[in-house]
Amino acid sequence: MEKAASEGGIYMNIVYHERGRVFHLFNDSVSYIFMVLPHGGLGSLYYGKALRDREGFEHIFERVHRGMTACVFADTRSYSLDAIRQELPTYGSSDFRRPALNVLQENGSRILDLQYAGYRVMDGKPKLAGLPATYAEAETEAKTLIVEVQDALTGLRAELLYTIFATGGALARSVRYINDGTEVLHLQKVMSMSMDLPDADYDWLQLTGAWTRERHIEIRPLTTGITAIGSRRGHSSGQYNPFAALLRRGTTETRGEVLAMSLVYSGNFEMLAEVDNHGTTRLQAGIHSTDFDWKLVPGAQFQTPEAVLVWSDDGLNGMSQTYHRLYQSRLVRGQWREKVRPILINNWEATYFDFTEEKLLTIADKAAECGIELFVLDDGWFGARTSDYAGLGDWTVNRDRLPNGIDGLAEKIEARGMKFGIWVELEMVNEDSNLYRAHPDWVLSVPGRRKSLGRSQCVLDFSRKDVVDNIYGQMEAILASGKVSYVKWDMNRSITECWSHALPADRQGEVFHRYILGLYDLYERLTTKFPHVLFESCASGGNRFDPGMLYYAPQTWASDNSDAVERQKIQYGTSICYPVSSMGSHVSVVPNHQVNRMTPLHTRANTAYFGTFGYELDLNKLTAEEIAEVKEQVAFMKKYRAILQFGTFYRLQSPFEGNVTVWMSVSADQKTAIVGWYRTLNRVNYRFERVKLAGLLPDALYENSLSGARCYGDELMNYGLITTDGTAGEPNAENGLTTDFESRIYVLKAVE
């Protein structure tokens, strides 16, 4: 295989074979191969395990005569685009499958003929204008191929960007469109990536749910037709996460082939797999085409969001770990990228809107006693905000509630040895607010039509620069003193009546995307001006948990549902694509405020450890014994959070498949492993049980923190960690009494 050397002997390369006009992107793990087709378009050939480079791969290209088709070349019946695998398919010229690009032209036609026009290769990875994306800090970390195709009649030019990283099975794709012609074009569908696979022998995995049960795992076989997910809510949504994977039949967490796609975008999106009647699969991801219409005037450009593909033959864990490493270190940015997260307490479920400075300080006193590091003041500190009916949009402190202001409260919190943070919802406005009274046209609404309200609030028109500038100015004034160290950025409703008072009729199809660009602009400005602030994104919990947000905020509140049992499903599903360090997770009060369940305090903590960790309750209402337990939990998290948040994470047993959930994190040197074991319902006189671990050193001897037993790594990975219970109600020497909603944390340390 032809090699291009990089640091530490790692290699990657992008090779163009002139004879067959074939591109080969490869590293140690994967190859991605496509070609210039005989008619001038681009054709998909291969994405999978690394292949040795050779003089060409054009022999992989397949074509065959199919009846009832139209053909591109008049002299052949075996060249219909409907039966050819492609990289940027359009509709109307013999391909009847879903297009990746749809462009309305001035004469009403949507027909395009995109011809190969050249390529260039660059070391590293270019930024995407106005959009979040993965990045390379050194040119040796990645190579990028930019392939140009052009439609001669309209002058539309497309630059397809392919980035391969030096390590792992990840490939980043996006497209930039440039209008080099003289007519106005309307982009009506612009997929970030499209790829045709040679067969359909896959199961489709998606992360789905709703508010308070986000990112549950669903798997079903691909069949002839279209399997699709998406959001038209103005945000990526809790209904469907912008992630999907194809699994070879029989794939498990530890073995089997996976091909996944993740969209670095926070707005309306769609992902699909179309299986045609000859068994090939078209895979696509990008901005949702419904309600999208972008006016591309001569000389203008449009950049699609980035799609990140990952291939692995090490099962779901192998795929997930590739995303974890990439997103943790080359999507998240700034001072908090690799820093452990502070243990926080949030006052929301302790007080809701009913608080005073004195009440907050009594909670802070107890938090400081327990060793908590960050106090977060949630909703209700600003404007006329004593309920969710008023105040949003007026980001000035309510002096009736906080007579010493934000800075005064922050100083008192810092005097107790903690940092201070606030909650905001910058994209929303109440009609009962000074901002709305001054600028009613700043909300997304249609003149003469009723406005739909969600949580008594309207959505500000972030497609407008003057609106974004206003909110930036208000936030800049709050953060300028340096007293706020953390911001929880919420978004509590979907977008309806998506119409901007500032745009003409022929640009209203741009509003959804312009809104997201405005959101990204505000995040970029605030995070650049205040790099020390830890931002946590939130959208009624996990309704905008996506890679686009992680580019600006290194963690996201995983769900408004903080029940430990429900969180095991949510966090398990989230980990399919997202690293543990990105998951906002707290210990909350019981009975739980979402499901009214009573779970043990240790189970709530044992679940929340695998995330950012914090508390959402009034510590003053706990017993002395519970406070002692909280202190132990805080000490444990401080000791092990680097491994819990940044270690290699393995899913071992799924809450979607049984009564027991198991996962683990392993330190970089593989000498320490932390295993979380969770059982939903108790069992009576149950069978002997063990769980096979992963990621350990086979020859290392590990000591079990619960039993004191010493076992070698190969034994723990091949025979397993014993987790057997005793008879219900009887004490178990190793694991204690058995109850419903039980859990254990095993710390395994290699001994000399």
Short mmCIF file of N, CA, C and O in Angstrom, two decimals, residues 374-472:
data_model
loop_
_atom_site.label_atom_id
_atom_site.label_comp_id
_atom_site.label_asym_id
_atom_site.label_seq_id
_atom_site.Cartn_x
_atom_site.Cartn_y
_atom_site.Cartn_z
N LEU A 374 -19.43 24.23 42.28
CA LEU A 374 -20.10 25.22 41.43
C LEU A 374 -21.57 25.33 41.84
O LEU A 374 -22.26 24.31 41.93
N PHE A 375 -22.03 26.55 42.08
CA PHE A 375 -23.43 26.79 42.41
C PHE A 375 -24.09 27.45 41.20
O PHE A 375 -23.62 28.49 40.71
N VAL A 376 -25.20 26.85 40.73
CA VAL A 376 -25.87 27.36 39.54
C VAL A 376 -27.25 27.87 39.91
O VAL A 376 -28.08 27.14 40.46
N LEU A 377 -27.49 29.14 39.60
CA LEU A 377 -28.80 29.76 39.80
C LEU A 377 -29.61 29.59 38.52
O LEU A 377 -29.26 30.11 37.47
N ASP A 378 -30.71 28.88 38.62
CA ASP A 378 -31.52 28.57 37.46
C ASP A 378 -32.52 29.70 37.19
O ASP A 378 -32.32 30.85 37.58
N ASP A 379 -33.61 29.39 36.53
CA ASP A 379 -34.60 30.36 36.04
C ASP A 379 -35.14 31.24 37.16
O ASP A 379 -35.35 30.78 38.28
N GLY A 380 -35.37 32.53 36.83
CA GLY A 380 -36.08 33.41 37.75
C GLY A 380 -35.27 34.56 38.32
O GLY A 380 -35.78 35.30 39.16
N TRP A 381 -34.06 34.79 37.84
CA TRP A 381 -33.20 35.82 38.44
C TRP A 381 -33.27 37.16 37.69
O TRP A 381 -32.67 38.14 38.12
N PHE A 382 -34.01 37.25 36.61
CA PHE A 382 -33.93 38.40 35.70
C PHE A 382 -35.31 39.00 35.45
O PHE A 382 -36.35 38.35 35.63
N GLY A 383 -35.33 40.24 34.97
CA GLY A 383 -36.56 40.89 34.55
C GLY A 383 -37.67 40.78 35.58
O GLY A 383 -37.45 40.83 36.79
N ALA A 384 -38.90 40.65 35.07
CA ALA A 384 -40.07 40.48 35.93
C ALA A 384 -40.41 39.00 36.04
O ALA A 384 -41.57 38.59 35.98
N ARG A 385 -39.39 38.18 36.23
CA ARG A 385 -39.52 36.72 36.11
C ARG A 385 -39.81 36.10 37.47
O ARG A 385 -38.91 35.75 38.22
N THR A 386 -41.11 35.92 37.79
CA THR A 386 -41.50 35.15 38.97
C THR A 386 -42.28 33.91 38.60
O THR A 386 -42.69 33.13 39.45
N SER A 387 -42.50 33.74 37.29
CA SER A 387 -43.15 32.54 36.73
C SER A 387 -42.69 32.45 35.29
O SER A 387 -41.92 33.29 34.81
N ASP A 388 -43.19 31.45 34.56
CA ASP A 388 -42.76 31.33 33.16
C ASP A 388 -43.65 32.12 32.21
O ASP A 388 -43.63 31.91 31.00
N TYR A 389 -44.41 33.09 32.73
CA TYR A 389 -45.28 33.92 31.90
C TYR A 389 -44.67 35.27 31.53
O TYR A 389 -45.22 35.99 30.71
N ALA A 390 -43.54 35.63 32.14
CA ALA A 390 -43.00 36.97 31.92
C ALA A 390 -41.48 36.96 32.03
O ALA A 390 -40.88 36.06 32.62
N GLY A 391 -40.86 38.00 31.46
CA GLY A 391 -39.47 38.30 31.73
C GLY A 391 -38.45 37.84 30.71
O GLY A 391 -37.37 38.43 30.61
N LEU A 392 -38.74 36.76 29.96
CA LEU A 392 -37.75 36.32 28.98
C LEU A 392 -37.48 37.42 27.97
O LEU A 392 -38.40 38.04 27.44
N GLY A 393 -36.22 37.65 27.70
CA GLY A 393 -35.81 38.72 26.80
C GLY A 393 -35.21 39.90 27.52
O GLY A 393 -34.48 40.69 26.91
N ASP A 394 -35.51 40.03 28.82
CA ASP A 394 -35.00 41.14 29.62
C ASP A 394 -33.89 40.62 30.53
O ASP A 394 -34.12 40.24 31.69
N TRP A 395 -32.66 40.58 30.01
CA TRP A 395 -31.56 39.95 30.73
C TRP A 395 -30.83 40.95 31.62
O TRP A 395 -29.65 41.24 31.45
N THR A 396 -31.61 41.49 32.57
CA THR A 396 -31.07 42.33 33.63
C THR A 396 -31.56 41.78 34.95
O THR A 396 -32.68 41.26 35.05
N VAL A 397 -30.76 41.89 36.00
CA VAL A 397 -31.06 41.23 37.25
C VAL A 397 -32.31 41.81 37.92
O VAL A 397 -32.56 43.03 37.85
N ASN A 398 -33.09 40.96 38.53
CA ASN A 398 -34.26 41.35 39.31
C ASN A 398 -33.79 41.72 40.72
O ASN A 398 -33.50 40.84 41.53
N ARG A 399 -33.73 43.00 41.00
CA ARG A 399 -33.18 43.47 42.29
C ARG A 399 -34.12 43.18 43.45
O ARG A 399 -33.69 43.17 44.61
N ASP A 400 -35.39 42.97 43.17
CA ASP A 400 -36.30 42.60 44.25
C ASP A 400 -35.91 41.24 44.82
O ASP A 400 -36.07 40.99 46.03
N ARG A 401 -35.43 40.35 43.96
CA ARG A 401 -35.05 39.01 44.40
C ARG A 401 -33.59 38.95 44.82
O ARG A 401 -33.24 38.25 45.77
N LEU A 402 -32.77 39.65 44.08
CA LEU A 402 -31.33 39.64 44.35
C LEU A 402 -30.88 41.08 44.56
O LEU A 402 -30.37 41.74 43.64
N PRO A 403 -31.07 41.61 45.76
CA PRO A 403 -30.77 43.03 46.02
C PRO A 403 -29.31 43.39 45.78
O PRO A 403 -29.00 44.55 45.50
N ASN A 404 -28.41 42.40 45.85
CA ASN A 404 -26.99 42.66 45.62
C ASN A 404 -26.56 42.32 44.20
O ASN A 404 -25.36 42.36 43.88
N GLY A 405 -27.54 42.00 43.36
CA GLY A 405 -27.25 41.70 41.97
C GLY A 405 -26.57 40.36 41.78
O GLY A 405 -26.29 39.62 42.73
N ILE A 406 -26.31 40.04 40.51
CA ILE A 406 -25.60 38.81 40.19
C ILE A 406 -24.18 38.85 40.76
O ILE A 406 -23.71 37.88 41.37
N ASP A 407 -23.51 39.97 40.60
CA ASP A 407 -22.13 40.05 41.10
C ASP A 407 -22.07 39.90 42.61
O ASP A 407 -21.19 39.23 43.15
N GLY A 408 -23.04 40.52 43.30
CA GLY A 408 -23.05 40.41 44.76
C GLY A 408 -23.27 38.99 45.23
O GLY A 408 -22.60 38.51 46.16
N LEU A 409 -24.24 38.30 44.60
CA LEU A 409 -24.48 36.90 44.96
C LEU A 409 -23.27 36.05 44.60
O LEU A 409 -22.86 35.18 45.38
N ALA A 410 -22.68 36.30 43.44
CA ALA A 410 -21.52 35.51 43.02
C ALA A 410 -20.37 35.67 44.00
O ALA A 410 -19.67 34.69 44.31
N GLU A 411 -20.17 36.87 44.50
CA GLU A 411 -19.08 37.09 45.46
C GLU A 411 -19.32 36.30 46.75
O GLU A 411 -18.39 35.75 47.33
N LYS A 412 -20.57 36.22 47.17
CA LYS A 412 -20.89 35.45 48.38
C LYS A 412 -20.71 33.96 48.14
O LYS A 412 -20.28 33.22 49.04
N ILE A 413 -21.06 33.52 46.93
CA ILE A 413 -20.85 32.11 46.60
C ILE A 413 -19.36 31.80 46.56
O ILE A 413 -18.89 30.78 47.10
N GLU A 414 -18.58 32.68 45.93
CA GLU A 414 -17.14 32.46 45.83
C GLU A 414 -16.48 32.50 47.21
O GLU A 414 -15.49 31.79 47.45
N ALA A 415 -17.03 33.30 48.10
CA ALA A 415 -16.50 33.34 49.47
C ALA A 415 -16.68 32.01 50.18
O ALA A 415 -15.98 31.72 51.16
N ARG A 416 -17.61 31.21 49.70
CA ARG A 416 -17.85 29.87 50.26
C ARG A 416 -17.03 28.80 49.54
O ARG A 416 -17.24 27.61 49.76
N GLY A 417 -16.14 29.23 48.64
CA GLY A 417 -15.24 28.29 47.98
C GLY A 417 -15.78 27.67 46.71
O GLY A 417 -15.23 26.67 46.24
N MET A 418 -16.85 28.24 46.15
CA MET A 418 -17.44 27.70 44.92
C MET A 418 -17.46 28.76 43.83
O MET A 418 -17.42 29.94 44.11
N LYS A 419 -17.53 28.31 42.59
CA LYS A 419 -17.77 29.19 41.47
C LYS A 419 -19.28 29.38 41.31
O LYS A 419 -20.09 28.64 41.89
N PHE A 420 -19.65 30.35 40.46
CA PHE A 420 -21.06 30.71 40.32
C PHE A 420 -21.48 30.64 38.86
O PHE A 420 -20.73 31.03 37.95
N GLY A 421 -22.70 30.12 38.62
CA GLY A 421 -23.23 30.03 37.27
C GLY A 421 -24.69 30.43 37.20
O GLY A 421 -25.38 30.52 38.22
N ILE A 422 -25.16 30.70 35.99
CA ILE A 422 -26.55 31.14 35.78
C ILE A 422 -27.20 30.34 34.66
O ILE A 422 -26.53 29.78 33.79
N TRP A 423 -28.53 30.37 34.67
CA TRP A 423 -29.36 29.81 33.60
C TRP A 423 -29.85 30.95 32.72
O TRP A 423 -30.19 32.03 33.20
N VAL A 424 -29.89 30.71 31.40
CA VAL A 424 -30.46 31.68 30.47
C VAL A 424 -31.25 30.93 29.40
O VAL A 424 -31.06 29.73 29.17
N GLU A 425 -32.15 31.65 28.74
CA GLU A 425 -32.86 31.13 27.58
C GLU A 425 -32.91 32.26 26.54
O GLU A 425 -33.91 32.95 26.37
N LEU A 426 -31.80 32.41 25.85
CA LEU A 426 -31.55 33.62 25.06
C LEU A 426 -32.35 33.69 23.77
O LEU A 426 -32.49 34.78 23.19
N GLU A 427 -32.84 32.58 23.30
CA GLU A 427 -33.54 32.57 22.01
C GLU A 427 -35.03 32.86 22.13
O GLU A 427 -35.72 32.89 21.10
N MET A 428 -35.51 33.07 23.34
CA MET A 428 -36.94 33.20 23.58
C MET A 428 -37.30 34.55 24.19
O MET A 428 -36.47 35.23 24.78
N VAL A 429 -38.58 34.88 24.08
CA VAL A 429 -39.09 36.11 24.66
C VAL A 429 -40.54 35.89 25.09
O VAL A 429 -41.30 35.20 24.40
N ASN A 430 -40.90 36.42 26.25
CA ASN A 430 -42.30 36.46 26.66
C ASN A 430 -42.95 37.72 26.10
O ASN A 430 -42.30 38.77 25.98
N GLU A 431 -44.23 37.63 25.79
CA GLU A 431 -44.95 38.83 25.36
C GLU A 431 -45.00 39.86 26.49
O GLU A 431 -45.04 41.07 26.23
N ASP A 432 -44.99 39.37 27.73
CA ASP A 432 -44.89 40.26 28.89
C ASP A 432 -43.42 40.51 29.20
O ASP A 432 -42.84 39.92 30.11
N SER A 433 -42.80 41.36 28.39
CA SER A 433 -41.40 41.72 28.58
C SER A 433 -41.15 43.06 27.91
O SER A 433 -41.85 43.43 26.96
N ASN A 434 -40.18 43.77 28.39
CA ASN A 434 -39.84 45.05 27.77
C ASN A 434 -39.33 44.86 26.35
O ASN A 434 -39.59 45.69 25.46
N LEU A 435 -38.59 43.78 26.11
CA LEU A 435 -38.05 43.54 24.78
C LEU A 435 -39.18 43.34 23.76
O LEU A 435 -39.15 43.93 22.67
N TYR A 436 -40.18 42.54 24.12
CA TYR A 436 -41.28 42.29 23.18
C TYR A 436 -42.10 43.56 22.95
O TYR A 436 -42.50 43.86 21.82
N ARG A 437 -42.33 44.31 24.02
CA ARG A 437 -43.12 45.53 23.87
C ARG A 437 -42.41 46.53 22.94
O ARG A 437 -43.05 47.26 22.19
N ALA A 438 -41.09 46.52 22.99
CA ALA A 438 -40.34 47.44 22.14
C ALA A 438 -40.19 46.92 20.71
O ALA A 438 -40.13 47.70 19.76
N HIS A 439 -40.15 45.59 20.55
CA HIS A 439 -39.86 45.01 19.23
C HIS A 439 -40.75 43.79 18.97
O HIS A 439 -40.24 42.67 18.86
N PRO A 440 -42.04 43.96 18.81
CA PRO A 440 -42.90 42.80 18.54
C PRO A 440 -42.56 42.12 17.22
O PRO A 440 -42.88 40.94 17.03
N ASP A 441 -41.92 42.82 16.31
CA ASP A 441 -41.54 42.24 15.02
C ASP A 441 -40.27 41.40 15.11
O ASP A 441 -39.83 40.82 14.10
N TRP A 442 -39.67 41.30 16.28
CA TRP A 442 -38.46 40.51 16.44
C TRP A 442 -38.75 39.03 16.70
O TRP A 442 -37.82 38.26 16.90
N VAL A 443 -40.00 38.64 16.72
CA VAL A 443 -40.33 37.23 16.92
C VAL A 443 -40.71 36.61 15.58
O VAL A 443 -41.16 37.30 14.65
N LEU A 444 -40.52 35.30 15.47
CA LEU A 444 -40.96 34.57 14.29
C LEU A 444 -42.48 34.46 14.33
O LEU A 444 -43.04 33.83 15.23
N SER A 445 -43.16 35.11 13.38
CA SER A 445 -44.62 35.12 13.35
C SER A 445 -45.08 35.60 11.99
O SER A 445 -44.34 36.31 11.30
N VAL A 446 -46.28 35.23 11.61
CA VAL A 446 -46.83 35.60 10.31
C VAL A 446 -47.87 36.70 10.52
O VAL A 446 -48.81 36.51 11.31
N PRO A 447 -47.74 37.82 9.84
CA PRO A 447 -48.71 38.91 10.01
C PRO A 447 -50.14 38.44 9.74
O PRO A 447 -50.41 37.73 8.76
N GLY A 448 -51.04 38.81 10.64
CA GLY A 448 -52.44 38.47 10.48
C GLY A 448 -52.82 37.09 10.95
O GLY A 448 -54.00 36.72 10.92
N ARG A 449 -51.82 36.31 11.41
CA ARG A 449 -52.12 34.95 11.86
C ARG A 449 -51.78 34.78 13.34
O ARG A 449 -50.94 35.49 13.90
N ARG A 450 -52.44 33.85 13.95
CA ARG A 450 -52.24 33.55 15.37
C ARG A 450 -50.83 33.04 15.62
O ARG A 450 -50.27 32.27 14.83
N LYS A 451 -50.25 33.43 16.73
CA LYS A 451 -48.96 32.90 17.17
C LYS A 451 -49.20 31.72 18.11
O LYS A 451 -49.95 31.84 19.08
N SER A 452 -48.53 30.61 17.82
CA SER A 452 -48.55 29.49 18.75
C SER A 452 -47.52 29.74 19.84
O SER A 452 -46.38 30.13 19.54
N LEU A 453 -47.91 29.54 21.09
CA LEU A 453 -46.99 29.74 22.21
C LEU A 453 -46.57 28.39 22.79
O LEU A 453 -47.33 27.42 22.77
N GLY A 454 -45.35 28.32 23.27
CA GLY A 454 -44.86 27.16 23.99
C GLY A 454 -44.23 27.64 25.28
O GLY A 454 -43.38 28.53 25.28
N ARG A 455 -44.67 27.10 26.39
CA ARG A 455 -44.22 27.57 27.71
C ARG A 455 -44.40 29.08 27.84
O ARG A 455 -43.57 29.79 28.41
N SER A 456 -45.48 29.58 27.22
CA SER A 456 -45.84 31.00 27.27
C SER A 456 -44.79 31.90 26.62
O SER A 456 -44.63 33.05 27.00
N GLN A 457 -44.07 31.39 25.63
CA GLN A 457 -43.01 32.19 25.05
C GLN A 457 -43.01 32.11 23.53
O GLN A 457 -43.49 31.15 22.93
N CYS A 458 -42.47 33.15 22.92
CA CYS A 458 -42.28 33.23 21.48
C CYS A 458 -40.80 33.03 21.17
O CYS A 458 -39.93 33.19 22.02
N VAL A 459 -40.52 32.70 19.90
CA VAL A 459 -39.15 32.47 19.47
C VAL A 459 -38.62 33.74 18.80
O VAL A 459 -39.23 34.26 17.87
N LEU A 460 -37.50 34.24 19.31
CA LEU A 460 -36.87 35.40 18.68
C LEU A 460 -36.33 35.03 17.30
O LEU A 460 -35.90 33.90 17.06
N ASP A 461 -36.34 35.98 16.41
CA ASP A 461 -35.91 35.76 15.03
C ASP A 461 -34.40 35.89 14.94
O ASP A 461 -33.86 36.95 14.63
N PHE A 462 -33.71 34.79 15.19
CA PHE A 462 -32.25 34.80 15.15
C PHE A 462 -31.71 34.81 13.72
O PHE A 462 -30.49 34.79 13.53
N SER A 463 -32.58 34.81 12.73
CA SER A 463 -32.09 35.02 11.36
C SER A 463 -31.72 36.49 11.15
O SER A 463 -31.08 36.82 10.15
N ARG A 464 -32.09 37.36 12.09
CA ARG A 464 -31.83 38.79 12.01
C ARG A 464 -30.60 39.15 12.84
O ARG A 464 -30.52 38.84 14.04
N LYS A 465 -29.66 39.87 12.22
CA LYS A 465 -28.45 40.28 12.93
C LYS A 465 -28.75 41.25 14.06
O LYS A 465 -28.11 41.20 15.12
N ASP A 466 -29.74 42.14 13.87
CA ASP A 466 -30.03 43.11 14.93
C ASP A 466 -30.56 42.42 16.18
O ASP A 466 -30.30 42.87 17.31
N VAL A 467 -31.29 41.33 16.02
CA VAL A 467 -31.78 40.59 17.18
C VAL A 467 -30.62 39.91 17.90
O VAL A 467 -30.49 39.99 19.12
N VAL A 468 -29.78 39.23 17.14
CA VAL A 468 -28.62 38.56 17.74
C VAL A 468 -27.71 39.58 18.42
O VAL A 468 -27.20 39.34 19.53
N ASP A 469 -27.51 40.72 17.79
CA ASP A 469 -26.67 41.76 18.38
C ASP A 469 -27.23 42.24 19.72
O ASP A 469 -26.48 42.49 20.67
N ASN A 470 -28.54 42.40 19.80
CA ASN A 470 -29.17 42.86 21.03
C ASN A 470 -28.94 41.86 22.16
O ASN A 470 -28.57 42.24 23.28
N ILE A 471 -29.17 40.59 21.87
CA ILE A 471 -29.01 39.57 22.91
C ILE A 471 -27.54 39.45 23.30
O ILE A 471 -27.21 39.28 24.49
N TYR A 472 -26.66 39.56 22.33
CA TYR A 472 -25.24 39.53 22.66
C TYR A 472 -24.88 40.68 23.60
O TYR A 472 -24.15 40.49 24.58
#
